[in-house]
Tab-separated table of C-alpha atoms and ligand atoms in Angstrom:
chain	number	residue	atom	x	y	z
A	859	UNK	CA	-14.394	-5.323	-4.440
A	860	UNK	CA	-15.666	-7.400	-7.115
A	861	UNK	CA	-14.317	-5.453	-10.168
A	862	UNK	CA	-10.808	-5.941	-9.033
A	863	UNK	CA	-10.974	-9.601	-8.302
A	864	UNK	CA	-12.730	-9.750	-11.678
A	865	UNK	CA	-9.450	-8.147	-13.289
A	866	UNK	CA	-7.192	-9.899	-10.876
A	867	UNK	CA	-8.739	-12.906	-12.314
A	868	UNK	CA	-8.556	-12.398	-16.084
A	869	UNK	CA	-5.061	-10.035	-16.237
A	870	UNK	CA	-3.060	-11.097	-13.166
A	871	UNK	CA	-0.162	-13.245	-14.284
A	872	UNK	CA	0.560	-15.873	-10.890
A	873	UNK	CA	4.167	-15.891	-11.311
A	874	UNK	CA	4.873	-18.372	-7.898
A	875	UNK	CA	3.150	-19.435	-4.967
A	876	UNK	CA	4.402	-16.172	-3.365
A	877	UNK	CA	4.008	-13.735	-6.267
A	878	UNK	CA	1.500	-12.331	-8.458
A	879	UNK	CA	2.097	-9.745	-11.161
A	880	UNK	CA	-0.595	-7.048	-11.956
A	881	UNK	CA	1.402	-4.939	-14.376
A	882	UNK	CA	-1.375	-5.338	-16.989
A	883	UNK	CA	-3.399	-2.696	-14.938
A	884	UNK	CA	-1.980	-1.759	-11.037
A	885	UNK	CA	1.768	-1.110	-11.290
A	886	UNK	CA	2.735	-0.441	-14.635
A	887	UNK	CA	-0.154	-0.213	-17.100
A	888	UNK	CA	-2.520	1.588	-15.392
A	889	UNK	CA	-6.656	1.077	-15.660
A	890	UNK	CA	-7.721	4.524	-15.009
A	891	UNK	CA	-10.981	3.491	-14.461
A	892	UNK	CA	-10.931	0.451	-11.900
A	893	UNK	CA	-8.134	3.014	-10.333
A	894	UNK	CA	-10.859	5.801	-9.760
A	895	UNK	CA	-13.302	2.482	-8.618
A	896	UNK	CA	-10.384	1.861	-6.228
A	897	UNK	CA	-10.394	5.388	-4.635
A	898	UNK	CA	-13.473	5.670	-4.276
A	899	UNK	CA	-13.906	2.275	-2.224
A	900	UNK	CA	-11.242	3.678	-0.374
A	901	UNK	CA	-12.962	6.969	0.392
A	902	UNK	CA	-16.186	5.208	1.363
A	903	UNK	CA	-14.341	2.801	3.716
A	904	UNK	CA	-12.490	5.744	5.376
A	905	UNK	CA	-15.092	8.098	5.348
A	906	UNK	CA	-15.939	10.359	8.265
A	907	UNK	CA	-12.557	9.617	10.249
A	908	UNK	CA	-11.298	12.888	9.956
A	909	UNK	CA	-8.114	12.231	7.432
A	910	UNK	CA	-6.196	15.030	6.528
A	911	UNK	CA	-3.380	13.232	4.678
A	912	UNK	CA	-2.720	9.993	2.652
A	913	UNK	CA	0.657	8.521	2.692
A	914	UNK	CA	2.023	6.129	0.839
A	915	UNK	CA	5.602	4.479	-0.818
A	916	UNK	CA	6.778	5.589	-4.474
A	917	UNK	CA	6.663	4.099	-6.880
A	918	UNK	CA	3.631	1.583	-7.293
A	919	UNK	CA	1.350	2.991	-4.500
A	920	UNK	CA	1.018	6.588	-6.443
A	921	UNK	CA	-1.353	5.859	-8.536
A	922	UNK	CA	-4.692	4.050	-5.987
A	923	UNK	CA	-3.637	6.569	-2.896
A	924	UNK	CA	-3.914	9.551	-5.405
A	925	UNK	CA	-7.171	8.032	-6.377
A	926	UNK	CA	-8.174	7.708	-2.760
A	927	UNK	CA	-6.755	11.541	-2.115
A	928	UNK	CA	-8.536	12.853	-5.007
A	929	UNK	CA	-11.939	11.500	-3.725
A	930	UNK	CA	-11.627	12.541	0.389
A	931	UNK	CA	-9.953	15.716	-0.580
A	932	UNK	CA	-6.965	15.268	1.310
A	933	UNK	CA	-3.237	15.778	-0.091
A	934	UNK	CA	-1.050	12.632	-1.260
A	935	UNK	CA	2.408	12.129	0.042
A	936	UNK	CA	4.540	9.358	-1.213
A	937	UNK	CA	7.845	8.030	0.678
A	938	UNK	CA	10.694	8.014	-1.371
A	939	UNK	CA	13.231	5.519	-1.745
A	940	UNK	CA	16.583	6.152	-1.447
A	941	UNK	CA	19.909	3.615	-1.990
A	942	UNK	CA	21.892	5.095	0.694
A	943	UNK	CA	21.057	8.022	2.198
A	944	UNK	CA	23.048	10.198	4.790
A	945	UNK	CA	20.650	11.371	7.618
A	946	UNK	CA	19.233	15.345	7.541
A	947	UNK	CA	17.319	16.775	9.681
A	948	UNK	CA	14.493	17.861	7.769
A	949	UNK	CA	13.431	14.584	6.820
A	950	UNK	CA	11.662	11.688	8.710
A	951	UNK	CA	13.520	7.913	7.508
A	952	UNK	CA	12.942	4.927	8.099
A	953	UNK	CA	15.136	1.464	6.314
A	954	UNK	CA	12.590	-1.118	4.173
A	955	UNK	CA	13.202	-4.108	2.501
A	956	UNK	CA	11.750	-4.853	-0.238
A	957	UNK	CA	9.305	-7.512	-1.119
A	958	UNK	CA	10.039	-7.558	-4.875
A	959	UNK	CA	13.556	-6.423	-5.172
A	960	UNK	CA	14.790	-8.704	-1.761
A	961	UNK	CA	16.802	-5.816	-1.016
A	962	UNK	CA	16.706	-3.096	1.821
A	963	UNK	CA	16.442	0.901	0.839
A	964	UNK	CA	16.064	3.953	2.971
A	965	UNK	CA	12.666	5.755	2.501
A	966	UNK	CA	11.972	9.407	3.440
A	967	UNK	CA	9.137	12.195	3.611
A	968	UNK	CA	10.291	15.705	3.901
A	969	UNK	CA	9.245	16.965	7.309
A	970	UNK	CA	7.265	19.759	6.149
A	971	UNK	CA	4.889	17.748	4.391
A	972	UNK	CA	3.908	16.159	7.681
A	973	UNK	CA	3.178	16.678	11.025
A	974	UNK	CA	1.742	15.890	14.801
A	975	UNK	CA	-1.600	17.761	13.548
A	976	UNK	CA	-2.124	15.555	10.798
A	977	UNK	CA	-4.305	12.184	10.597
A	978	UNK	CA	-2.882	9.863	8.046
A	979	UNK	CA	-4.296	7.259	5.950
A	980	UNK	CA	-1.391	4.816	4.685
A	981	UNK	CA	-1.870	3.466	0.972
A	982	UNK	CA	-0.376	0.676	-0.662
A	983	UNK	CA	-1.147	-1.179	-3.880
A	984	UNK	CA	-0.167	-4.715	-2.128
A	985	UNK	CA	0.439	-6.200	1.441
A	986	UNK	CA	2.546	-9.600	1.501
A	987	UNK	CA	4.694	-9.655	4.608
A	988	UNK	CA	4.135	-5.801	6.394
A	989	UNK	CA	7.435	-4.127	5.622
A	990	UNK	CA	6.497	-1.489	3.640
A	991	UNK	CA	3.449	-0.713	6.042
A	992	UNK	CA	5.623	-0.960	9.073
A	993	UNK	CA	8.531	1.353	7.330
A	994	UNK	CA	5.479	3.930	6.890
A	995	UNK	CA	4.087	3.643	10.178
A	996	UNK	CA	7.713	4.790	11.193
A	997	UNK	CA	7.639	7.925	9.196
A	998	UNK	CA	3.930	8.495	10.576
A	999	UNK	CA	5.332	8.245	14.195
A	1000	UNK	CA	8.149	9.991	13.896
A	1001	UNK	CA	6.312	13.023	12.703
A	1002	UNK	CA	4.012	12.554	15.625
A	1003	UNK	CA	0.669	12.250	13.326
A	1004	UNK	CA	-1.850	9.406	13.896
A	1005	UNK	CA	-3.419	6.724	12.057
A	1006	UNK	CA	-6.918	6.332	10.870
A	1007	UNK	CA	-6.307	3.132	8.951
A	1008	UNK	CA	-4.326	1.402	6.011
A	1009	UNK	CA	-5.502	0.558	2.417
A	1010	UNK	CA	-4.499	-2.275	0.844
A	1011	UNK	CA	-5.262	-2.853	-2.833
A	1012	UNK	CA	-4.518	-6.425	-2.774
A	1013	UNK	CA	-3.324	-8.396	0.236
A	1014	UNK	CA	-1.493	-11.965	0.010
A	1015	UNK	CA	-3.244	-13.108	3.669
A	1016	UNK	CA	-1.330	-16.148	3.540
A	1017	UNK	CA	1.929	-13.934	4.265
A	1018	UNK	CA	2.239	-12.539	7.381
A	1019	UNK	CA	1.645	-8.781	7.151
A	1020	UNK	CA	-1.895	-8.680	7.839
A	1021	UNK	CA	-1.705	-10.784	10.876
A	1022	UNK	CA	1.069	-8.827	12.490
A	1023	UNK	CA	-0.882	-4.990	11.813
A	1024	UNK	CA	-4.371	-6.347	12.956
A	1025	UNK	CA	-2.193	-7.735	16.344
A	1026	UNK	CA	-0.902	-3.778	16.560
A	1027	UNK	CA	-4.129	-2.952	16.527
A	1028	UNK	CA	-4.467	-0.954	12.957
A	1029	UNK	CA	-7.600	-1.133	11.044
A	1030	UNK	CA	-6.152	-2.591	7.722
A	1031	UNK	CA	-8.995	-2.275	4.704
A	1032	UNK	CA	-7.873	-4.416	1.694
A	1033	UNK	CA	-9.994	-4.908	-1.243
A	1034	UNK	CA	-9.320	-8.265	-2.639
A	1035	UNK	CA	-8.256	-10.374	-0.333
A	1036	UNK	CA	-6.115	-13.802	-1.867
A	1037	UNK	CA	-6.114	-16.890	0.294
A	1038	UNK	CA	-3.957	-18.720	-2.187
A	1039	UNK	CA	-1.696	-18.649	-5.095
A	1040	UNK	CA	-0.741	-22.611	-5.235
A	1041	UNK	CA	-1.392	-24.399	-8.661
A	1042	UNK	CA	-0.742	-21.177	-10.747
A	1043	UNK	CA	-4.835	-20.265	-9.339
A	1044	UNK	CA	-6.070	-17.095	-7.616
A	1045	UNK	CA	-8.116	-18.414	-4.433
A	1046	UNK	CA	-9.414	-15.406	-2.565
A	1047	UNK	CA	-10.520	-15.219	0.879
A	1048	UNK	CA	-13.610	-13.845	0.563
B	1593	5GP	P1	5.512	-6.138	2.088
B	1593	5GP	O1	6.347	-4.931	2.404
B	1593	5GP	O2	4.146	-6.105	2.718
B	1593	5GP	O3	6.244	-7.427	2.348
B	1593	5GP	O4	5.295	-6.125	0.521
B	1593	5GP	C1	4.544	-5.087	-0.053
B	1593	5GP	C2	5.306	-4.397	-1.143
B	1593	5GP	O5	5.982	-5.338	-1.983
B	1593	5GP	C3	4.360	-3.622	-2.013
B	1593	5GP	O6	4.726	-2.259	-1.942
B	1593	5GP	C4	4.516	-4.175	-3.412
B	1593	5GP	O7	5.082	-3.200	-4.240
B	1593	5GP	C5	5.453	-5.344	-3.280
B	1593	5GP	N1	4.775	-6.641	-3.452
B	1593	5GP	C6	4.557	-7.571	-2.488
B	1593	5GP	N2	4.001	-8.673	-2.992
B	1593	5GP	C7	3.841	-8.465	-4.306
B	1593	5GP	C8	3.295	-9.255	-5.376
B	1593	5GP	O8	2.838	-10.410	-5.229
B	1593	5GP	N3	3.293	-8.675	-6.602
B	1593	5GP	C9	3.772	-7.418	-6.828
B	1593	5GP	N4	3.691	-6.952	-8.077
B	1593	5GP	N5	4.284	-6.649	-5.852
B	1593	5GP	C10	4.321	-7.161	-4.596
């Protein structure tokens, strides 16, 4: 998606070979605009599969899956993260560590929000090394739904995560695509 590498490009702060900070307009500020851009290319990627939900993991994914939810009509549900959280029955969990924070937090989705009827899109804003994704693939499973695909806003394909959902056989959509962050540089893939 052009417009987002474009921003990527001119507001993305490379902050190591392994990072990259969007707060300018993805995960703090917040472009309105490019976000509605975002759902849309979302919707038209995902169009036709028969979604009935979007999920995705507070606090940074909100904002593109409601985009995304907005334009195929479908509800939003974001995962919550807890520090410590004793198990309850009404709620699917699953344990993720965290990419940025290099710590590990219990996420949940109540489980009437959810269930083996629905067909889920998963939503995040980036994919570096799959554990979000794979802590929300949990959830999804646990409440018996399916999966038409996930949406990535940015993906780091030099980390892992990408590699290890295409080998479980999910269709992963991301729409900038970075092959490098070495030299302080954006490289993209594509
Ligand atoms: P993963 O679980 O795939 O290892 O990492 C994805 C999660 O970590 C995303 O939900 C995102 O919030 C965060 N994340 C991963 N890499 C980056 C990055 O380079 N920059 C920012 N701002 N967040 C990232």
């Amino acid at each position: 998606m052009q417009a987002l590498k474009q921003k990527i490009q001119a507001e993305g702060i490379v902050l190591s070979e392994q990072v990259l900070k969007v707060d300018a307009f993805l995960n703090h500020q917040i472009d309105p605009a490019l976000m509605q851009q975002i759902g849309h290319e979302f919707a038209r990627r995902f169009a036709g599969q028969g979604i009935s939900k979007i999920v995705t993991i507070e606090a940074s994914g909100i904002a593109p899956a409601i985009m995304a939810g907005l334009e195929l009509g479908v509800p939003v549900i974001f995962a919550r993260k807890y520090q410590s959280l004793t198990l309850k029955d009404d709620l699917y969990t699953a344990k993720v560590f965290s990419f940025t924070k290099q710590s590990e937090s219990t996420i949940a989705i109540s489980a009437k929000h959810l269930s083996a009827s629905d067909h889920v899109l998963l939503i995040d804003d980036f994919l570096a090394n799959g554990h979000a994704a794979k802590a929300l693939i949990e959830l999804i499973q646990q409440a018996g739904a399916s999966i038409a695909g996930i949406g990535v806003v940015i993906e780091k394909s030099f980390q892992s995560g990408r590699a290890e959902l295409d080998g479980r056989g999910y269709r992963v959509e991301s729409l900038a695509r970075i092959s490098s962050l070495q030299g302080g540089r954006v490289s993209f893939l594509d």
